[in-house]
Tab-separated table of C-alpha atoms in Angstrom:
chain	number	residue	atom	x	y	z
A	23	UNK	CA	-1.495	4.747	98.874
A	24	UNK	CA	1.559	6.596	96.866
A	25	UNK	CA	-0.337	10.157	97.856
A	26	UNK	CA	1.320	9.799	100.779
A	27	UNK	CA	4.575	8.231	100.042
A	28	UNK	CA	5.860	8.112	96.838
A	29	UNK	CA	7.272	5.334	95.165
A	30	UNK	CA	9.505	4.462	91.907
A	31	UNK	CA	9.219	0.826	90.040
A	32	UNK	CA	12.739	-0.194	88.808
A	33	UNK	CA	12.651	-2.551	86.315
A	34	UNK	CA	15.846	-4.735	85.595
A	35	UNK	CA	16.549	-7.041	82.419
A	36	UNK	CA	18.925	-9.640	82.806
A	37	UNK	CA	20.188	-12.726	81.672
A	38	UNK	CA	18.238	-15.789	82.691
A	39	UNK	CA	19.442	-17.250	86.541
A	40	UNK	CA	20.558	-13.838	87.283
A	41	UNK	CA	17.648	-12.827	89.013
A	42	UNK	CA	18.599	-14.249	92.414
A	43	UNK	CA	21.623	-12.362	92.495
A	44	UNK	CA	19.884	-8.988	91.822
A	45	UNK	CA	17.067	-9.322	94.442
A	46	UNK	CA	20.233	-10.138	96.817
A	47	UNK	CA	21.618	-6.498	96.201
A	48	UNK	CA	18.572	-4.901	96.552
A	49	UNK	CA	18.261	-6.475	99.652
A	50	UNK	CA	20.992	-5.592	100.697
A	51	UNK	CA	20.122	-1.875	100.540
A	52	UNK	CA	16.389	-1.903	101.521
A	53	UNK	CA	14.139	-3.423	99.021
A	54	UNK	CA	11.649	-5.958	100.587
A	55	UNK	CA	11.193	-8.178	97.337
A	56	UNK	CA	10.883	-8.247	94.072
A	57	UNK	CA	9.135	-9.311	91.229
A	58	UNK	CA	10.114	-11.428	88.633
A	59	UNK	CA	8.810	-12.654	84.814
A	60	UNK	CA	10.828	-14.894	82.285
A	61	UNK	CA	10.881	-13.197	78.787
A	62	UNK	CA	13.472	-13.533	75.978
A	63	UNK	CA	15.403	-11.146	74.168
A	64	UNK	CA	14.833	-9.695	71.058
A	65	UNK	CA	17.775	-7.341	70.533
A	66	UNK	CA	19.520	-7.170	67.217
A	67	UNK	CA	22.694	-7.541	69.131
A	68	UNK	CA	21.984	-10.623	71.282
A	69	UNK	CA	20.079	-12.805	68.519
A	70	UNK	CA	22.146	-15.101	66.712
A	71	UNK	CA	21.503	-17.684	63.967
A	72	UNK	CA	22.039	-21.480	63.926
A	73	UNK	CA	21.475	-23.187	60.989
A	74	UNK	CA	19.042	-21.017	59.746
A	75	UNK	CA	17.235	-20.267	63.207
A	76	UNK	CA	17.260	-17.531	65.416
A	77	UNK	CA	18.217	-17.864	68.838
A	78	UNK	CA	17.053	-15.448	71.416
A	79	UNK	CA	18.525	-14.947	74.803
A	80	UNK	CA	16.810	-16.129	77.558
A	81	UNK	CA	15.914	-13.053	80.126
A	82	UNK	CA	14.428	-12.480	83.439
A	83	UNK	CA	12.781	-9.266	84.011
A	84	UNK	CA	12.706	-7.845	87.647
A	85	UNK	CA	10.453	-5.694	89.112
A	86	UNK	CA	11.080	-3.914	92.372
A	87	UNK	CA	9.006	-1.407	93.915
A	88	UNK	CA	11.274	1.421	95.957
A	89	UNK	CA	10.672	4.704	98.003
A	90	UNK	CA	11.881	7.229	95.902
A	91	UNK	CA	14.292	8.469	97.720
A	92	UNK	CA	15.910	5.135	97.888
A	93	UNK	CA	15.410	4.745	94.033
A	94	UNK	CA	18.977	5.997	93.080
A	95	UNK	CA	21.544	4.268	95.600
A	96	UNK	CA	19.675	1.105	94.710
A	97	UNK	CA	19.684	1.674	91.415
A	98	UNK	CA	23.518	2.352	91.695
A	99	UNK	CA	24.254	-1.031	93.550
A	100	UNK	CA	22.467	-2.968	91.275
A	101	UNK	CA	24.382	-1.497	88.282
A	102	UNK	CA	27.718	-2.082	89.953
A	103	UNK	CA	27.060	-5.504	91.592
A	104	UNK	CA	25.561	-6.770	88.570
A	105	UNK	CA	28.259	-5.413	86.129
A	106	UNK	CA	25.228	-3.742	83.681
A	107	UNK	CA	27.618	-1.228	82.490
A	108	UNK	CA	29.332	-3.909	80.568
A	109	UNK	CA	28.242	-5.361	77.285
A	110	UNK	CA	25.846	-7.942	77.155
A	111	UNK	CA	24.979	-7.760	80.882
A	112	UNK	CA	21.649	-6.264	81.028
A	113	UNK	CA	19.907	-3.312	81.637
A	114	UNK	CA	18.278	-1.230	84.614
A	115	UNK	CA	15.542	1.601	84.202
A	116	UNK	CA	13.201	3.416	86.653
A	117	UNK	CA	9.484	4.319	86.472
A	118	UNK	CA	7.423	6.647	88.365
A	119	UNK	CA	4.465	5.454	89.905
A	120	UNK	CA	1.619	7.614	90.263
A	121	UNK	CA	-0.827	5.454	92.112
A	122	UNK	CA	-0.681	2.180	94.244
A	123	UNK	CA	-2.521	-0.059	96.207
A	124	UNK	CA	-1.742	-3.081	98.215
A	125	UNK	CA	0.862	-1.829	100.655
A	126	UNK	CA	-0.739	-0.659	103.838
A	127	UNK	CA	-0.173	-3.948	105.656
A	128	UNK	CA	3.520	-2.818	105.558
A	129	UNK	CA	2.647	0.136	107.372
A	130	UNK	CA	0.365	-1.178	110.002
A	131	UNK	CA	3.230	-3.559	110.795
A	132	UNK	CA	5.472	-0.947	110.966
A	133	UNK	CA	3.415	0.711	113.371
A	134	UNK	CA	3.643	-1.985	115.408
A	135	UNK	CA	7.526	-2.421	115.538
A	136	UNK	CA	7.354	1.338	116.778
B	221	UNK	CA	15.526	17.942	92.534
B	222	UNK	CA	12.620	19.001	91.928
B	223	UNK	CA	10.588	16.247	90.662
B	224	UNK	CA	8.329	17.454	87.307
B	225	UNK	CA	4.705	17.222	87.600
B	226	UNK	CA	3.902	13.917	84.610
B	227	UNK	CA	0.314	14.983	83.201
B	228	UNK	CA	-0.907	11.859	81.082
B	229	UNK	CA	-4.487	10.659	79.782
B	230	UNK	CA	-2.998	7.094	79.590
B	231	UNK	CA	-1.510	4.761	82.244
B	232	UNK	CA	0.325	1.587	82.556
B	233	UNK	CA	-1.952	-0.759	85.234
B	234	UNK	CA	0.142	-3.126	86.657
B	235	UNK	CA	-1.427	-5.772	89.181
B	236	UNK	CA	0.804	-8.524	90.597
B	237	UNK	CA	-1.651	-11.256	92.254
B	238	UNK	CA	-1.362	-15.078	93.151
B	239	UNK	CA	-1.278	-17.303	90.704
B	240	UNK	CA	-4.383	-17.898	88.810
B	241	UNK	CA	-6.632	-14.758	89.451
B	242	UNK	CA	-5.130	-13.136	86.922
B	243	UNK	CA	-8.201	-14.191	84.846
B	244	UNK	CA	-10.645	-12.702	87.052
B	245	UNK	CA	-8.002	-9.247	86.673
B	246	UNK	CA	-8.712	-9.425	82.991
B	247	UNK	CA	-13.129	-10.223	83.612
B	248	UNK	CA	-12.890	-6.829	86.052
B	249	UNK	CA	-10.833	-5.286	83.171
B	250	UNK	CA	-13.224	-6.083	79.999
B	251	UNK	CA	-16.148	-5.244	82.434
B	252	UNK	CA	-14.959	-1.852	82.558
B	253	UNK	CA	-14.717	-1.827	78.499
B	254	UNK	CA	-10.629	-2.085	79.224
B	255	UNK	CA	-9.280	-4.573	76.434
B	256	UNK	CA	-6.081	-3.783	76.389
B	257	UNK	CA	-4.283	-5.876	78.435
B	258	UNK	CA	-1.872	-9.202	78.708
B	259	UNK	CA	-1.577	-11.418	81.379
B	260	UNK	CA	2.093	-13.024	82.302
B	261	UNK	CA	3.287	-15.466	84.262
B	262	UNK	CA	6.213	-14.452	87.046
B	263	UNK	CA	6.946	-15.389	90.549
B	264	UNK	CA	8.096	-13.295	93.582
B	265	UNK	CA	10.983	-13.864	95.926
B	266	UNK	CA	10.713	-15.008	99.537
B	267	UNK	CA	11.327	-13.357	102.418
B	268	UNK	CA	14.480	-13.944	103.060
B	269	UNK	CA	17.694	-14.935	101.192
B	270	UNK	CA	17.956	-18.463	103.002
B	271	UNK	CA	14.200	-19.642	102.297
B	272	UNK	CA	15.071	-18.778	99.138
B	273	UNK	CA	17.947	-20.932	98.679
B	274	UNK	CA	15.444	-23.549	100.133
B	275	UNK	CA	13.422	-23.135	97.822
B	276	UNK	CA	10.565	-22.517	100.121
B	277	UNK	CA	8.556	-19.326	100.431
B	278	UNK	CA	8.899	-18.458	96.327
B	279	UNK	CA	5.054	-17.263	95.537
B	280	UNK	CA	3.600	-18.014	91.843
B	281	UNK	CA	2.661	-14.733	90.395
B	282	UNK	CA	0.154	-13.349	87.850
B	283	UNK	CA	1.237	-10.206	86.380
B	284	UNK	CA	-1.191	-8.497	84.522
B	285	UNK	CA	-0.183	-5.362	82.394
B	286	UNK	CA	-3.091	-3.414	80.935
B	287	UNK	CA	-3.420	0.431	79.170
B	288	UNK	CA	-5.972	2.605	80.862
B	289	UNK	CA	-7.564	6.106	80.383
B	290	UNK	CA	-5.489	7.734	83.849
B	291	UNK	CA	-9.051	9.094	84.490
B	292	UNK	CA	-10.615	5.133	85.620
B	293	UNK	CA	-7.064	4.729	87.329
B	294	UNK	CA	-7.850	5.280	90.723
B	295	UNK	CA	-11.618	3.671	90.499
B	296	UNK	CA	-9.703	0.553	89.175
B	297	UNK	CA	-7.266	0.337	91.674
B	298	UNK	CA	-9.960	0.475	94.862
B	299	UNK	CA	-12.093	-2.360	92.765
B	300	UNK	CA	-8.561	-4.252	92.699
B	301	UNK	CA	-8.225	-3.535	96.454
B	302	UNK	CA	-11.661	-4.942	97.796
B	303	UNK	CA	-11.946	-7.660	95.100
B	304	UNK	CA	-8.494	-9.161	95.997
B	305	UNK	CA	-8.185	-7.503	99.823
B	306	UNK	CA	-4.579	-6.272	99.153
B	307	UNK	CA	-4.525	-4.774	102.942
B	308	UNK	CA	-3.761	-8.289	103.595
B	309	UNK	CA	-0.073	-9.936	103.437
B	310	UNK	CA	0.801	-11.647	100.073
B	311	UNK	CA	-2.395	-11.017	98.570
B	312	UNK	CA	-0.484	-8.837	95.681
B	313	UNK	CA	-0.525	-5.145	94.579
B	314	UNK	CA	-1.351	-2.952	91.872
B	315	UNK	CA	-0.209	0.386	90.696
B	316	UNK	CA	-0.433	2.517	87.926
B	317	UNK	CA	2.628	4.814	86.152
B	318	UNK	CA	2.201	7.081	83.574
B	319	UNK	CA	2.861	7.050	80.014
B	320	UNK	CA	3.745	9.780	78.213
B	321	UNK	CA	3.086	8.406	74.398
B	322	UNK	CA	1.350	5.960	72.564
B	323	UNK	CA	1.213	3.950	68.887
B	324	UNK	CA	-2.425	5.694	67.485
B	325	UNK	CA	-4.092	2.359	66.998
B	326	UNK	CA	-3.745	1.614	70.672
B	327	UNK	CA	-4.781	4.791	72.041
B	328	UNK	CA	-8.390	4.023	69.223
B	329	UNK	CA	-8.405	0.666	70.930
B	330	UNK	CA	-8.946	2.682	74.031
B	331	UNK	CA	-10.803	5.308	73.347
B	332	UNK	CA	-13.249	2.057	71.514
B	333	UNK	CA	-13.610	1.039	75.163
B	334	UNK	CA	-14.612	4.467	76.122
C-alpha cells in the first residue's frame, strides 16, 4: 500500500517499436516492468496530410511505476537514452500516486531474499 | 524537497489486469454508480530482457482508466484487491493519482453517479 512507501507513475510517449528500448533503460536503473498501450498521435506538429488524409503517428505509451526517490535518475536516463530532448522523439512526464494496491507480493518476496 | 500535500475530490483509477477482466473492472465500476471510465488494450513486459527478445513471458493487459470521487478511492481499490487477489504474482494492480482539475461536464457526470 503507497501509505507506506510512496510511489510515482512515469508515463512515456514514444514512437511506435520504441517501447522495448525504454523498458531496457529503466531496467537498467531499477524499474521491474512496465506497462505499455498503443495509441496514435494527435499533435498538430506530427500529423501530416496525404492526398487529402490525415496521417497520425503511431505511439506507444509506457507506464512505469517507480519509488519516488528513484523517480528522477530514471526519469533522467530515459530522457538521455531515448534522445526525448530532441524534436519529434517523444515525451516523458511523472505522476504522483496517492494510493495503490497490488504490490505486496513484491515485498513478501523481498522478505524472503533477506 | 519537500513534497506538497495534493488535496483533490477527484482521482484518476488506474487498474492494469489480465487480459479480458477488464469488463468485469467496468461491472464493479457502474455498480458503484462510476460511469466514467474507458477500457484499453496494452501489454506488459517480461521479466527479463532475453524472454523478451523471445518473445515469451509478454502478458496481455487490460488497462482500465476511470474518474472517481477521491472519497470511494480507497473502498474501490480493496474491492479491486479481493475481487482480482492482487497479493498474488501477475494478477495486476491498481492505483489511484490525483487530479487537480476537471472539464465541468465531467465532474456533473460524476457527481450524476453520486
Amino acid at each position: 500500500m503507497a501509505k507506506k512507501y510512496e510511489y510515482d507513475l512515469i508515463i512515456v510517449i514514444i514512437n511506435r517499436g520504441f517501447s522495448d528500448y525504454i523498458v531496457e533503460i529503466a531496467r537498467e536503473v531499477g524499474a521491474t516492468g512496465a506497462t505499455i498501450i498503443n495509441a496514435r498521435g494527435t499533435s498538430i506538429y506530427e500529423t501530416e496530410k496525404f492526398l487529402g488524409i490525415d496521417i497520425q503517428p503511431e505511439k506507444e505509451i509506457v507506464l512505469i511505476l517507480v519509488k519516488k526517490e528513484e523517480r528522477n535518475k530514471i526519469m533522467i536516463d530515459i530522457s538521455a537514452g531515448a534522445n526525448l530532448n530532441q524534436e519529434g522523439k517523444g515525451l516523458c512526464f511523472s505522476l504522483p500516486v496517492s494510493d495503490l494496491k497490488g504490490i505486496s507480493h513484491l515485498f513478501s518476496k523481498s522478505k524472503n531474499n533477506d | 524537497m519537500k513534497r506538497k500535500k495534493i488535496i483533490s475530490p477527484i482521482d484518476l483509477l488506474i487498474v492494469i489486469i489480465p487480459r479480458h477482466k477488464g469488463n468485469k473492472v467496468c461491472k464493479i465500476l457502474n455498480d458503484y454508480k462510476i460511469y466514467t471510465h474507458v477500457n484499453c488494450i496494452g501489454y506488459g513486459t517480461a521479466e527479463s530482457t532475453i524472454a523478451d527478445l523471445f518473445g515469451f513471458g509478454i502478458k496481455e493487459r487490460d488497462i482500465v482508466f476511470a474518474i472517481i470521487p477521491t472519497d470511494k478511492g480507497e473502498k474501490l481499490l480493496d474491492v479491486f484487491e479481493n475481487e482480482f487477489k492482487f497479493e498474488e504474482k501477475d494478477n495486476g494492480l491498481a492505483m489511484t493519482l490525483p487530479i487537480n482539475s476537471i472539464e465541468k461536464k465531467l465532474f456533473d457526470l460524476i457527481k450524476i453517479g453520486e
